[in-house]
């Protein structure tokens, strides 16, 4: 019903059936949980797209969309060459804590 590119959905119970609202809510909840999991893993160290996908049991494109969504929310996530392999890291979490916008560097 909804594509993976939808990260925030307005939930209006007056326009959706009770079942439809639950589906939208569950979908949004799953995405938010996934985004939190990506941040939790990146706080522990460098993770490549395949490593994150394996850890979260999702596809590599889903991880790329998660990273994009987190960058749009102000997390400063960058790609680094980690011993010949590319991986993501949180560049400066203070940027998020102080409200400034971060992005790929």
GROMACS .gro file of N, CA and C in nm:
model
  315
    1UNK      N    1   0.082  -0.119   0.000
    1UNK     CA    2   0.000   0.000   0.000
    1UNK      C    3   0.086   0.126   0.000
    2UNK      N    4   0.192   0.130   0.081
    2UNK     CA    5   0.280   0.246   0.089
    2UNK      C    6   0.420   0.205   0.049
    3UNK      N    7   0.493   0.293  -0.021
    3UNK     CA    8   0.629   0.266  -0.062
    3UNK      C    9   0.727   0.292   0.051
    4UNK      N   10   0.845   0.240   0.038
    4UNK     CA   11   0.948   0.259   0.139
    4UNK      C   12   0.993   0.404   0.153
    5UNK      N   13   0.966   0.490   0.054
    5UNK     CA   14   1.010   0.628   0.062
    5UNK      C   15   0.927   0.712   0.157
    6UNK      N   16   0.818   0.660   0.207
    6UNK     CA   17   0.732   0.734   0.298
    6UNK      C   18   0.779   0.712   0.440
    7UNK      N   19   0.830   0.820   0.501
    7UNK     CA   20   0.880   0.809   0.638
    7UNK      C   21   0.785   0.873   0.738
    8UNK      N   22   0.710   0.971   0.697
    8UNK     CA   23   0.614   1.035   0.786
    8UNK      C   24   0.480   1.038   0.715
    9UNK      N   25   0.383   0.982   0.779
    9UNK     CA   26   0.250   0.981   0.719
    9UNK      C   27   0.153   1.051   0.813
   10UNK      N   28   0.073   1.142   0.761
   10UNK     CA   29  -0.030   1.200   0.847
   10UNK      C   30  -0.134   1.095   0.877
   11UNK      N   31  -0.164   1.077   1.001
   11UNK     CA   32  -0.263   0.977   1.040
   11UNK      C   33  -0.389   1.051   1.079
   12UNK      N   34  -0.489   1.037   0.998
   12UNK     CA   35  -0.616   1.103   1.018
   12UNK      C   36  -0.724   0.997   1.022
   13UNK      N   37  -0.768   0.963   1.141
   13UNK     CA   38  -0.863   0.852   1.156
   13UNK      C   39  -0.998   0.884   1.093
   14UNK      N   40  -1.024   1.012   1.063
   14UNK     CA   41  -1.151   1.043   1.000
   14UNK      C   42  -1.150   1.008   0.852
   15UNK      N   43  -1.032   0.992   0.792
   15UNK     CA   44  -1.023   0.961   0.651
   15UNK      C   45  -0.988   0.815   0.624
   16UNK      N   46  -0.947   0.745   0.723
   16UNK     CA   47  -0.906   0.605   0.707
   16UNK      C   48  -1.003   0.516   0.785
   17UNK      N   49  -1.018   0.396   0.738
   17UNK     CA   50  -1.094   0.301   0.817
   17UNK      C   51  -1.011   0.266   0.940
   18UNK      N   52  -1.073   0.207   1.039
   18UNK     CA   53  -0.999   0.169   1.159
   18UNK      C   54  -0.883   0.077   1.124
   19UNK      N   55  -0.906  -0.017   1.035
   19UNK     CA   56  -0.799  -0.108   0.994
   19UNK      C   57  -0.688  -0.036   0.919
   20UNK      N   58  -0.725   0.057   0.831
   20UNK     CA   59  -0.627   0.134   0.755
   20UNK      C   60  -0.539   0.218   0.846
   21UNK      N   61  -0.597   0.281   0.946
   21UNK     CA   62  -0.520   0.362   1.041
   21UNK      C   63  -0.420   0.278   1.116
   22UNK      N   64  -0.460   0.159   1.155
   22UNK     CA   65  -0.369   0.070   1.227
   22UNK      C   66  -0.252   0.031   1.139
   23UNK      N   67  -0.281   0.002   1.011
   23UNK     CA   68  -0.173  -0.033   0.917
   23UNK      C   69  -0.074   0.082   0.901
   24UNK      N   70  -0.127   0.205   0.884
   24UNK     CA   71  -0.041   0.322   0.869
   24UNK      C   72   0.043   0.340   0.994
   25UNK      N   73  -0.020   0.330   1.110
   25UNK     CA   74   0.052   0.347   1.236
   25UNK      C   75   0.161   0.241   1.251
   26UNK      N   76   0.127   0.116   1.225
   26UNK     CA   77   0.224   0.007   1.237
   26UNK      C   78   0.341   0.028   1.143
   27UNK      N   79   0.311   0.071   1.020
   27UNK     CA   80   0.416   0.097   0.920
   27UNK      C   81   0.508   0.207   0.968
   28UNK      N   82   0.450   0.317   1.017
   28UNK     CA   83   0.530   0.429   1.068
   28UNK      C   84   0.613   0.385   1.188
   29UNK      N   85   0.554   0.306   1.274
   29UNK     CA   86   0.625   0.257   1.392
   29UNK      C   87   0.744   0.169   1.351
   30UNK      N   88   0.725   0.083   1.252
   30UNK     CA   89   0.834  -0.002   1.204
   30UNK      C   90   0.948   0.082   1.148
   31UNK      N   91   0.915   0.183   1.071
   31UNK     CA   92   1.017   0.270   1.012
   31UNK      C   93   1.092   0.345   1.121
   32UNK      N   94   1.021   0.401   1.217
   32UNK     CA   95   1.087   0.474   1.327
   32UNK      C   96   1.179   0.381   1.406
   33UNK      N   97   1.133   0.260   1.432
   33UNK     CA   98   1.217   0.162   1.503
   33UNK      C   99   1.343   0.130   1.423
   34UNK      N  100   1.327   0.116   1.291
   34UNK     CA  101   1.441   0.087   1.205
   34UNK      C  102   1.541   0.202   1.208
   35UNK      N  103   1.492   0.326   1.201
   35UNK     CA  104   1.581   0.442   1.205
   35UNK      C  105   1.657   0.448   1.337
   36UNK      N  106   1.587   0.420   1.447
   36UNK     CA  107   1.654   0.417   1.579
   36UNK      C  108   1.761   0.308   1.583
   37UNK      N  109   1.732   0.194   1.522
   37UNK     CA  110   1.829   0.084   1.519
   37UNK      C  111   1.954   0.122   1.439
   38UNK      N  112   1.935   0.190   1.327
   38UNK     CA  113   2.050   0.234   1.247
   38UNK      C  114   2.137   0.328   1.330
   39UNK      N  115   2.077   0.425   1.398
   39UNK     CA  116   2.154   0.518   1.483
   39UNK      C  117   2.226   0.442   1.594
   40UNK      N  118   2.156   0.348   1.657
   40UNK     CA  119   2.217   0.270   1.766
   40UNK      C  120   2.341   0.195   1.716
   41UNK      N  121   2.331   0.133   1.600
   41UNK     CA  122   2.445   0.059   1.546
   41UNK      C  123   2.559   0.153   1.507
   42UNK      N  124   2.526   0.265   1.444
   42UNK     CA  125   2.631   0.359   1.402
   42UNK      C  126   2.703   0.421   1.522
   43UNK      N  127   2.634   0.433   1.633
   43UNK     CA  128   2.700   0.484   1.754
   43UNK      C  129   2.805   0.386   1.807
   44UNK      N  130   2.790   0.260   1.771
   44UNK     CA  131   2.886   0.158   1.815
   44UNK      C  132   3.009   0.152   1.727
   45UNK      N  133   3.001   0.207   1.605
   45UNK     CA  134   3.116   0.202   1.515
   45UNK      C  135   3.076   0.212   1.370
   46UNK      N  136   3.170   0.178   1.282
   46UNK     CA  137   3.149   0.185   1.138
   46UNK      C  138   3.069   0.064   1.090
   47UNK      N  139   2.970   0.090   1.009
   47UNK     CA  140   2.890  -0.016   0.949
   47UNK      C  141   2.872   0.014   0.801
   48UNK      N  142   2.893  -0.085   0.717
   48UNK     CA  143   2.867  -0.071   0.575
   48UNK      C  144   2.718  -0.093   0.550
   49UNK      N  145   2.674  -0.057   0.431
   49UNK     CA  146   2.534  -0.081   0.394
   49UNK      C  147   2.499  -0.229   0.405
   50UNK      N  148   2.581  -0.321   0.350
   50UNK     CA  149   2.548  -0.464   0.364
   50UNK      C  150   2.545  -0.511   0.510
   51UNK      N  151   2.636  -0.457   0.593
   51UNK     CA  152   2.638  -0.496   0.735
   51UNK      C  153   2.511  -0.450   0.805
   52UNK      N  154   2.470  -0.326   0.779
   52UNK     CA  155   2.346  -0.276   0.840
   52UNK      C  156   2.226  -0.355   0.791
   53UNK      N  157   2.221  -0.381   0.660
   53UNK     CA  158   2.109  -0.457   0.604
   53UNK      C  159   2.100  -0.596   0.668
   54UNK      N  160   2.213  -0.660   0.685
   54UNK     CA  161   2.215  -0.793   0.747
   54UNK      C  162   2.171  -0.786   0.893
   55UNK      N  163   2.222  -0.689   0.965
   55UNK     CA  164   2.188  -0.675   1.107
   55UNK      C  165   2.040  -0.647   1.128
   56UNK      N  166   1.980  -0.571   1.038
   56UNK     CA  167   1.839  -0.533   1.053
   56UNK      C  168   1.744  -0.618   0.971
   57UNK      N  169   1.802  -0.710   0.892
   57UNK     CA  170   1.721  -0.801   0.809
   57UNK      C  171   1.631  -0.725   0.711
   58UNK      N  172   1.694  -0.628   0.643
   58UNK     CA  173   1.625  -0.552   0.539
   58UNK      C  174   1.717  -0.544   0.417
   59UNK      N  175   1.668  -0.486   0.309
   59UNK     CA  176   1.748  -0.476   0.187
   59UNK      C  177   1.848  -0.360   0.196
   60UNK      N  178   1.948  -0.363   0.109
   60UNK     CA  179   2.046  -0.255   0.102
   60UNK      C  180   1.981  -0.123   0.060
   61UNK      N  181   1.888  -0.123  -0.036
   61UNK     CA  182   1.821   0.004  -0.069
   61UNK      C  183   1.743   0.063   0.050
   62UNK      N  184   1.687  -0.023   0.134
   62UNK     CA  185   1.617   0.025   0.253
   62UNK      C  186   1.713   0.097   0.346
   63UNK      N  187   1.834   0.043   0.361
   63UNK     CA  188   1.934   0.108   0.446
   63UNK      C  189   1.971   0.243   0.388
   64UNK      N  190   1.989   0.250   0.257
   64UNK     CA  191   2.022   0.378   0.193
   64UNK      C  192   1.913   0.481   0.218
   65UNK      N  193   1.787   0.438   0.212
   65UNK     CA  194   1.676   0.530   0.240
   65UNK      C  195   1.675   0.571   0.387
   66UNK      N  196   1.710   0.481   0.476
   66UNK     CA  197   1.717   0.515   0.619
   66UNK      C  198   1.824   0.620   0.644
   67UNK      N  199   1.941   0.602   0.584
   67UNK     CA  200   2.049   0.699   0.601
   67UNK      C  201   2.007   0.835   0.546
   68UNK      N  202   1.942   0.836   0.431
   68UNK     CA  203   1.892   0.961   0.374
   68UNK      C  204   1.792   1.028   0.469
   69UNK      N  205   1.699   0.951   0.523
   69UNK     CA  206   1.599   1.006   0.615
   69UNK      C  207   1.664   1.062   0.740
   70UNK      N  208   1.765   0.993   0.792
   70UNK     CA  209   1.834   1.041   0.912
   70UNK      C  210   1.912   1.168   0.883
   71UNK      N  211   1.975   1.175   0.766
   71UNK     CA  212   2.044   1.298   0.727
   71UNK      C  213   1.945   1.414   0.717
   72UNK      N  214   1.827   1.386   0.660
   72UNK     CA  215   1.724   1.491   0.648
   72UNK      C  216   1.675   1.537   0.785
   73UNK      N  217   1.685   1.451   0.884
   73UNK     CA  218   1.645   1.487   1.021
   73UNK      C  219   1.757   1.556   1.097
   74UNK      N  220   1.872   1.573   1.033
   74UNK     CA  221   1.979   1.648   1.097
   74UNK      C  222   2.096   1.565   1.149
   75UNK      N  223   2.092   1.435   1.134
   75UNK     CA  224   2.206   1.353   1.176
   75UNK      C  225   2.318   1.368   1.074
   76UNK      N  226   2.437   1.390   1.124
   76UNK     CA  227   2.553   1.406   1.038
   76UNK      C  228   2.617   1.270   1.016
   77UNK      N  229   2.569   1.200   0.915
   77UNK     CA  230   2.618   1.066   0.884
   77UNK      C  231   2.702   1.078   0.758
   78UNK      N  232   2.823   1.028   0.764
   78UNK     CA  233   2.908   1.036   0.646
   78UNK      C  234   2.958   0.898   0.609
   79UNK      N  235   3.001   0.886   0.485
   79UNK     CA  236   3.062   0.762   0.435
   79UNK      C  237   3.212   0.779   0.443
   80UNK      N  238   3.278   0.677   0.497
   80UNK     CA  239   3.424   0.681   0.510
   80UNK      C  240   3.484   0.553   0.454
   81UNK      N  241   3.606   0.565   0.403
   81UNK     CA  242   3.678   0.448   0.354
   81UNK      C  243   3.745   0.385   0.476
   82UNK      N  244   3.698   0.269   0.513
   82UNK     CA  245   3.743   0.201   0.634
   82UNK      C  246   3.826   0.079   0.594
   83UNK      N  247   3.954   0.100   0.568
   83UNK     CA  248   4.041  -0.011   0.530
   83UNK      C  249   4.005  -0.073   0.397
   84UNK      N  250   3.972   0.010   0.299
   84UNK     CA  251   3.937  -0.040   0.167
   84UNK      C  252   3.790  -0.071   0.149
   85UNK      N  253   3.711  -0.058   0.254
   85UNK     CA  254   3.566  -0.081   0.246
   85UNK      C  255   3.495   0.045   0.291
   86UNK      N  256   3.388   0.079   0.223
   86UNK     CA  257   3.311   0.197   0.261
   86UNK      C  258   3.215   0.163   0.373
   87UNK      N  259   3.204   0.257   0.467
   87UNK     CA  260   3.115   0.238   0.581
   87UNK      C  261   3.058   0.373   0.623
   88UNK      N  262   2.949   0.368   0.695
   88UNK     CA  263   2.889   0.489   0.750
   88UNK      C  264   2.941   0.511   0.891
   89UNK      N  265   2.946   0.638   0.930
   89UNK     CA  266   2.974   0.674   1.069
   89UNK      C  267   2.896   0.801   1.100
   90UNK      N  268   2.872   0.823   1.228
   90UNK     CA  269   2.811   0.949   1.270
   90UNK      C  270   2.926   1.046   1.285
   91UNK      N  271   2.923   1.153   1.205
   91UNK     CA  272   3.035   1.246   1.199
   91UNK      C  273   3.045   1.331   1.325
   92UNK      N  274   2.936   1.388   1.369
   92UNK     CA  275   2.940   1.476   1.485
   92UNK      C  276   2.801   1.480   1.547
   93UNK      N  277   2.782   1.399   1.647
   93UNK     CA  278   2.649   1.391   1.707
   93UNK      C  279   2.613   1.518   1.780
   94UNK      N  280   2.711   1.598   1.815
   94UNK     CA  281   2.680   1.725   1.881
   94UNK      C  282   2.595   1.813   1.791
   95UNK      N  283   2.612   1.802   1.659
   95UNK     CA  284   2.532   1.882   1.566
   95UNK      C  285   2.384   1.852   1.586
   96UNK      N  286   2.348   1.726   1.602
   96UNK     CA  287   2.208   1.688   1.622
   96UNK      C  288   2.161   1.735   1.760
   97UNK      N  289   2.246   1.718   1.860
   97UNK     CA  290   2.207   1.755   1.997
   97UNK      C  291   2.184   1.905   2.011
   98UNK      N  292   2.254   1.986   1.934
   98UNK     CA  293   2.240   2.130   1.943
   98UNK      C  294   2.148   2.189   1.837
   99UNK      N  295   2.083   2.100   1.759
   99UNK     CA  296   1.980   2.145   1.669
   99UNK      C  297   2.025   2.193   1.533
  100UNK      N  298   2.155   2.192   1.503
  100UNK     CA  299   2.197   2.235   1.370
  100UNK      C  300   2.182   2.121   1.271
  101UNK      N  301   2.164   2.156   1.145
  101UNK     CA  302   2.147   2.055   1.041
  101UNK      C  303   2.281   2.001   0.999
  102UNK      N  304   2.291   1.868   0.991
  102UNK     CA  305   2.413   1.805   0.940
  102UNK      C  306   2.381   1.736   0.811
  103UNK      N  307   2.478   1.669   0.756
  103UNK     CA  308   2.455   1.599   0.631
  103UNK      C  309   2.577   1.523   0.591
  104UNK      N  310   2.579   1.479   0.470
  104UNK     CA  311   2.694   1.406   0.420
  104UNK      C  312   2.811   1.501   0.408
  105UNK      N  313   2.924   1.456   0.446
  105UNK     CA  314   3.045   1.538   0.435
  105UNK      C  315   3.146   1.467   0.352
   0.00000   0.00000   0.00000
